[in-house]
Amino acid sequence: MGRTRQDADRPAGAGATALTTALTMDRTREGTTVCVAGGGPAGAVLGLLLARSGVDVTVLEKHGDFLRDFRGDTIHPSTLDVLDEIGLGERFEKLEHRKVTGMDVVTDDGEFTVADLRMLHERHPYIAMVPQWDFLTMITEAAAELPGFRLLMNAEVTGLLTEDGRVTGIRYRDAAGAERELGAELTVAADGRHSTLRRAAGLPVRNLGAPMDVAWFRLPRDPEDHENAFLRPGAGRLMAVINREEYWQIAYLVPKGGWSRVRDRGVDALRADVAELLPFTADRVGRLELDEISVLDVRVDRLRRWYRPGLLCIGDAAHAMSPIGGVGINLAVQDAVATANRIVPALRGSGTVGVADLAAVQRRRVPPTLAVQAFQLAVQRLVVERVLSGRQPALGAVKHVRKLPAVKRLLARGIGFGPLPEHVHTPAVF
């Protein structure tokens, strides 16, 4: 089933720093069974699942490590269940992380809980907050222990190989800047919302719009501060505040394209805005500097068709999500599980992946994508747009949720598991 590899070609995982050197290759073989572009959650988990089932897979990551700040760090119960199913639950538990049981909203009139995951009678009634680089390192180290897995770091995918209308692999630039080619029975684009491969494939994108961008920054946290993550709306401003134990990770939402205006007002004005919304930070906002802020261009979009012969898009490459709800990682992982569940039997059977298999993955994953994006668009319209325009957000309905236990439980399940959680059905041959 696919090409075999010599053990000498398999990197040994030893943390994010070791991955930078141990997994960076200055050469490549001529082909692989499945080529995955992108070493984020979708690509890394898919690579692990395929290798676990005996499929020869190569994952290409354009950076030299996973250490990029302000990536999504929320691992929801649905993903924690997947880790249990593939035997990585205990390994994950050893990572330094924080368990979050709910999300609060803090207003000028008081505070209330939006969702309490403790209401779920599940093994993991919480969201695990863990740096994404630690999560990806754990996944790729586990995959590197399998004989069919190969990770190429500093490998920037630049285009597609095609033959008679079918995608047959990718072109990429290695760490030395050399242009290379890698043939594959199936190419999976998991290269994010700015996907090179979905653009190269000419797949049409439907842009659903977003009224905001997000400026990410950190402020020190005191033990006496608020415990839970919370949303803080104010007149014309909105912040999401995440407890990282030693510091607060803060998402400051600004109108779409409006960061330049915030920056032009100067750091003192920004510090004053933060202190007004978050009075407990008044003694530390002086540490905030403009050059330490990372701005995310928020997009909500999805492909009309996720595939063409020999190519499948998953994760943000198929559907860019808003940061609302922190569900991006988890939808990407669910896409990876659904993809493996479909293509492993095909490869173990005929040895090929047909268009019908790729279409089946899209049919499976489109309904939860539509449901989550509809929820995000509703929150954008009813809360984000209203707050950023200075109007009163429509939070009344959310406040009434506290009086309806069944609705609270349904909301907690929706946040924790999403509309269609996937489970691993692929066999473990290693």
XYZ file of C-alpha atoms in Angstrom:
430
model
C 0.000 0.000 0.000
C 2.119 2.869 -1.283
C 5.872 3.169 -1.289
C 8.018 1.959 1.583
C 10.696 3.969 3.354
C 13.945 3.128 5.037
C 14.071 3.769 8.756
C 16.973 6.167 8.249
C 14.610 8.545 6.510
C 12.346 8.864 9.543
C 13.039 11.789 11.884
C 13.146 11.356 15.655
C 10.887 13.755 17.536
C 12.339 15.581 20.506
C 10.399 18.788 21.015
C 9.788 21.837 18.834
C 13.454 22.870 18.778
C 14.626 19.402 17.824
C 11.976 19.239 15.121
C 13.528 22.257 13.464
C 16.736 20.378 12.834
C 15.721 16.717 12.896
C 12.783 17.060 10.523
C 14.278 19.507 8.010
C 15.307 17.592 4.909
C 17.603 18.784 2.150
C 16.364 16.137 -0.268
C 13.171 14.350 -1.132
C 12.147 11.079 -2.670
C 10.365 11.043 -5.989
C 6.956 10.280 -4.593
C 4.637 9.378 -1.784
C 1.157 7.905 -1.541
C -0.434 10.949 0.110
C 1.120 14.397 0.115
C -0.240 16.839 2.713
C 0.546 20.531 2.277
C 0.535 22.282 5.632
C 1.665 21.209 9.080
C -1.149 22.802 11.051
C -3.785 20.836 13.003
C -5.550 19.477 9.909
C -2.378 18.403 8.121
C -0.556 17.043 11.154
C -3.502 14.992 12.432
C -4.256 13.629 8.959
C -0.615 12.644 8.522
C -0.660 10.802 11.838
C -3.922 8.990 11.101
C -2.747 7.859 7.671
C 0.646 6.650 8.884
C -1.053 4.886 11.788
C -3.048 2.900 9.204
C 0.002 2.037 7.125
C -0.344 4.697 4.432
C 2.856 6.291 3.174
C 2.415 10.035 3.804
C 4.574 13.149 3.506
C 3.600 16.378 5.291
C 5.208 19.640 4.179
C 5.423 22.648 6.502
C 6.790 25.895 5.099
C 8.224 27.130 8.408
C 11.206 25.749 10.281
C 9.249 25.251 13.509
C 5.748 25.588 14.955
C 6.565 28.570 17.168
C 4.177 31.272 15.999
C 2.329 33.359 18.524
C -1.423 33.915 18.792
C -2.480 30.838 16.882
C -5.646 29.096 18.008
C -4.916 27.225 21.237
C -8.349 25.860 22.189
C -8.604 22.070 22.178
C -12.285 21.176 22.579
C -13.791 17.942 23.969
C -14.354 16.592 20.444
C -10.612 16.743 19.738
C -9.724 15.373 23.170
C -11.931 12.361 22.397
C -10.060 11.830 19.120
C -6.753 11.881 21.002
C -8.121 9.218 23.355
C -9.220 7.099 20.401
C -5.716 7.044 18.915
C -3.959 6.484 22.225
C -2.568 9.982 22.753
C -4.809 11.094 25.615
C -2.223 10.408 28.316
C 0.539 12.036 26.284
C -1.597 15.138 25.819
C -2.399 15.257 29.525
C 1.328 15.638 30.227
C 1.487 18.849 28.203
C 1.253 22.022 30.212
C -2.300 23.238 29.719
C -5.237 24.870 31.426
C -8.739 23.409 31.611
C -11.479 25.967 30.939
C -15.013 24.979 31.923
C -16.917 27.986 30.660
C -17.002 31.363 28.979
C -18.293 34.463 30.749
C -19.542 37.797 29.455
C -18.630 40.829 31.544
C -20.696 43.977 30.947
C -21.144 47.299 32.707
C -24.258 45.772 34.312
C -22.515 42.682 35.673
C -21.381 39.312 34.383
C -22.988 36.042 33.381
C -21.899 32.671 32.006
C -22.578 31.945 28.337
C -21.757 28.243 28.458
C -20.798 25.867 31.270
C -19.181 22.707 29.930
C -19.430 21.093 33.362
C -23.029 20.346 32.424
C -21.761 17.796 29.900
C -21.639 14.253 31.204
C -18.546 13.467 29.163
C -14.995 12.392 29.833
C -13.696 15.873 29.002
C -16.189 18.522 30.190
C -13.772 21.360 29.458
C -11.708 23.104 26.796
C -7.956 22.551 27.113
C -5.899 25.668 26.493
C -2.497 24.595 25.191
C -0.021 26.423 22.937
C -0.598 25.195 19.411
C 3.113 24.573 18.917
C 3.060 22.093 21.803
C 0.022 20.345 20.339
C 1.582 20.108 16.872
C 4.896 18.930 18.276
C 3.127 16.145 20.167
C 1.192 15.048 17.058
C 4.204 15.080 14.734
C 6.467 13.356 17.243
C 3.907 10.569 17.584
C 3.644 10.342 13.789
C 7.438 10.275 13.414
C 7.465 7.020 15.396
C 5.601 5.340 12.502
C 7.415 3.926 9.475
C 5.265 5.579 6.791
C 5.431 9.184 8.012
C 7.726 11.905 6.813
C 7.663 15.593 7.748
C 9.537 18.146 5.640
C 10.127 21.423 7.461
C 11.152 24.615 5.629
C 9.301 23.199 2.618
C 7.138 25.843 0.971
C 4.577 24.431 -1.435
C 4.488 26.578 -4.577
C 2.190 24.773 -7.016
C 0.566 21.628 -8.323
C 1.713 18.872 -10.646
C -0.992 17.769 -13.062
C -1.371 15.157 -15.751
C -4.419 14.732 -18.008
C -6.487 16.958 -15.711
C -5.583 15.085 -12.541
C -3.423 16.478 -9.731
C -0.404 14.190 -9.374
C 1.599 15.971 -6.677
C 3.146 19.299 -5.747
C 6.044 21.605 -6.411
C 7.852 22.996 -3.398
C 10.900 25.028 -2.400
C 13.203 23.407 0.146
C 15.262 25.001 2.925
C 18.139 25.706 0.537
C 15.827 27.438 -1.931
C 15.941 24.589 -4.451
C 12.791 23.886 -6.457
C 11.597 20.299 -6.088
C 8.709 18.075 -7.083
C 6.884 15.412 -5.111
C 4.459 13.051 -6.833
C 1.472 11.605 -4.963
C -1.614 9.477 -5.485
C -3.531 12.087 -3.458
C -2.605 15.661 -2.561
C -4.337 17.249 0.434
C -4.319 21.031 0.755
C -4.227 21.853 4.468
C -2.251 25.049 3.949
C -4.612 27.476 5.637
C -6.906 30.356 4.751
C -4.364 31.780 2.306
C -3.999 28.382 0.640
C -1.570 28.320 -2.262
C -2.973 25.045 -3.538
C -6.657 25.968 -3.579
C -5.695 29.049 -5.578
C -3.516 26.997 -7.929
C -6.389 24.547 -8.409
C -8.771 27.352 -9.358
C -11.386 26.255 -6.834
C -14.094 28.934 -6.438
C -14.374 30.553 -2.991
C -17.477 32.086 -1.463
C -16.523 34.970 0.812
C -19.055 35.352 3.629
C -17.522 38.484 5.118
C -16.365 39.593 8.558
C -16.939 43.006 10.148
C -13.770 42.940 12.222
C -10.079 42.225 12.466
C -8.405 41.102 15.689
C -5.388 42.639 17.385
C -3.751 40.076 19.677
C -1.536 41.024 22.605
C -0.558 39.956 26.114
C -0.707 41.559 29.523
C 0.593 40.147 32.817
C -1.939 38.368 35.001
C -2.204 38.496 38.790
C -3.526 35.493 40.767
C -6.351 37.676 42.129
C -7.668 38.466 38.643
C -10.821 37.039 37.104
C -10.510 33.258 36.658
C -12.448 32.315 33.525
C -11.983 33.494 29.976
C -14.509 36.197 29.227
C -15.919 38.549 26.609
C -15.939 42.253 27.440
C -18.139 44.502 25.280
C -18.067 48.272 25.659
C -19.121 51.325 23.706
C -17.526 50.868 20.291
C -15.058 48.254 21.576
C -14.972 44.538 22.222
C -12.353 42.315 23.834
C -12.041 38.582 24.379
C -9.789 37.833 27.349
C -8.173 34.417 27.835
C -6.526 33.248 31.051
C -3.007 31.902 30.393
C -2.128 31.638 34.095
C 0.910 33.953 33.981
C -0.580 36.350 31.434
C -3.799 37.375 29.736
C -4.067 36.745 26.020
C -6.307 39.514 24.742
C -8.145 39.775 21.450
C -9.030 43.398 20.766
C -11.649 43.482 17.999
C -11.504 46.459 15.642
C -13.682 47.297 12.616
C -12.531 45.609 9.410
C -9.434 47.391 8.141
C -9.506 49.695 11.156
C -6.229 48.759 12.849
C -4.351 51.563 11.104
C -6.643 54.101 12.771
C -6.011 52.543 16.188
C -2.279 52.565 15.543
C -2.333 56.187 14.370
C -3.990 57.247 17.631
C -0.890 56.034 19.443
C -0.067 53.557 22.157
C -1.243 55.810 25.005
C -4.763 55.950 23.575
C -4.794 52.167 23.154
C -3.590 51.678 26.721
C -6.390 53.936 27.934
C -8.969 51.945 25.961
C -7.756 48.695 27.488
C -7.711 50.092 31.023
C -11.245 51.476 30.618
C -12.669 48.117 29.537
C -10.459 46.068 31.863
C -9.905 48.223 34.950
C -7.943 45.493 36.736
C -5.173 45.928 34.120
C -4.709 49.660 34.782
C -1.510 49.009 36.745
C 0.086 47.060 33.880
C -1.166 48.480 30.560
C 1.987 50.603 30.495
C 3.809 47.472 29.347
C 1.748 47.284 26.153
C 3.693 48.280 23.032
C 2.398 48.566 19.475
C 5.208 46.509 17.960
C 4.230 43.549 20.173
C 0.708 43.376 18.723
C -0.196 40.792 16.073
C -3.145 41.658 13.814
C -5.308 38.908 12.306
C -7.151 39.624 9.066
C -10.414 37.832 9.894
C -12.030 35.951 7.038
C -15.071 33.733 6.862
C -15.286 31.847 3.583
C -15.706 28.394 2.118
C -15.052 26.606 -1.114
C -18.010 25.698 -3.287
C -16.149 22.520 -4.216
C -13.399 21.131 -2.003
C -11.734 18.897 -4.557
C -10.675 18.106 -8.063
C -9.254 14.772 -9.259
C -6.236 13.956 -7.101
C -6.692 16.949 -4.763
C -8.732 17.583 -1.596
C -8.865 20.738 0.538
C -9.552 20.516 4.290
C -9.416 22.792 7.324
C -9.044 26.516 6.690
C -8.065 25.796 3.077
C -11.657 24.597 2.577
C -13.441 26.893 5.030
C -11.826 29.837 6.807
C -13.525 30.342 10.159
C -13.998 33.379 12.350
C -12.171 33.225 15.711
C -15.613 33.327 17.381
C -15.910 30.252 19.592
C -12.306 29.192 19.028
C -13.511 26.248 16.934
C -11.086 26.461 14.017
C -8.616 23.852 15.278
C -11.370 21.433 16.148
C -13.185 21.665 12.811
C -9.825 21.118 11.109
C -9.196 17.999 13.189
C -12.700 16.728 12.423
C -12.015 17.236 8.708
C -8.817 15.212 9.064
C -10.609 12.358 10.818
C -13.377 12.257 8.211
C -10.792 12.309 5.416
C -8.816 9.421 6.883
C -11.989 7.431 7.540
C -12.864 7.663 3.840
C -9.538 7.400 2.008
C -7.814 4.698 4.069
C -10.330 2.010 2.983
C -9.969 3.222 -0.615
C -6.185 2.941 -0.500
C -6.299 -0.420 1.250
C -8.747 -1.639 -1.389
C -8.035 -0.415 -4.903
C -4.930 1.582 -4.004
C -6.443 4.729 -5.492
C -8.615 7.593 -4.287
C -11.367 8.505 -6.713
C -13.415 11.652 -7.133
C -16.340 9.883 -5.455
C -14.246 9.478 -2.295
C -13.311 13.165 -2.284
C -16.903 14.216 -2.892
C -17.977 11.999 0.016
C -15.625 13.839 2.374
C -17.112 17.175 1.319
C -20.676 15.887 1.731
C -19.806 14.682 5.209
C -18.155 17.891 6.366
C -20.229 20.590 4.666
C -23.228 20.415 7.072
C -21.185 21.098 10.245
C -19.230 23.780 8.404
C -22.444 25.529 7.362
C -23.887 25.263 10.880
C -20.808 26.695 12.592
C -20.371 29.489 10.073
C -24.071 30.385 10.383
C -23.603 30.667 14.153
C -20.474 32.791 13.727
C -22.170 35.093 11.220
C -25.111 35.535 13.605
C -22.773 36.495 16.456
C -20.948 38.885 14.137
C -24.220 40.525 13.150
C -25.962 40.619 16.538
C -22.996 41.319 18.791
C -19.768 42.313 17.026
C -21.214 44.732 14.463
C -23.462 46.340 17.077
C -20.680 46.804 19.618
C -18.128 48.142 17.147
C -20.661 50.619 15.733
C -21.479 51.877 19.222
C -24.919 50.279 19.403
C -26.185 48.068 22.206
C -25.341 44.391 21.515
C -28.200 41.884 21.393
C -27.260 40.036 24.588
C -30.727 39.827 26.113
C -31.460 36.376 24.704
C -28.135 35.080 25.979
C -28.892 36.320 29.495
C -32.173 34.389 29.510
C -30.272 31.178 28.756
C -29.325 31.055 32.439
C -32.959 30.263 33.249
C -33.223 27.377 30.746
C -31.017 24.414 31.742
C -31.865 22.426 28.601
C -30.787 25.308 26.372
C -27.629 25.834 28.435
C -26.769 22.159 28.033
C -27.401 22.306 24.290
C -25.196 25.377 23.951
C -22.409 23.724 25.950
C -22.600 20.636 23.726
C -22.521 22.764 20.603
C -19.398 24.571 21.772
C -17.700 21.433 23.051
C -18.485 19.001 20.242
C -19.933 20.920 17.340
C -22.775 19.721 15.097
C -21.095 16.528 13.850
C -18.156 15.222 15.918
C -16.075 12.618 14.110
C -14.664 9.403 15.537
C -11.646 7.466 14.316
C -12.636 4.339 12.365
C -9.320 3.693 10.638
C -7.340 0.653 11.796
C -4.022 0.967 13.630
C -1.525 -1.327 11.921
C 1.454 0.057 13.871
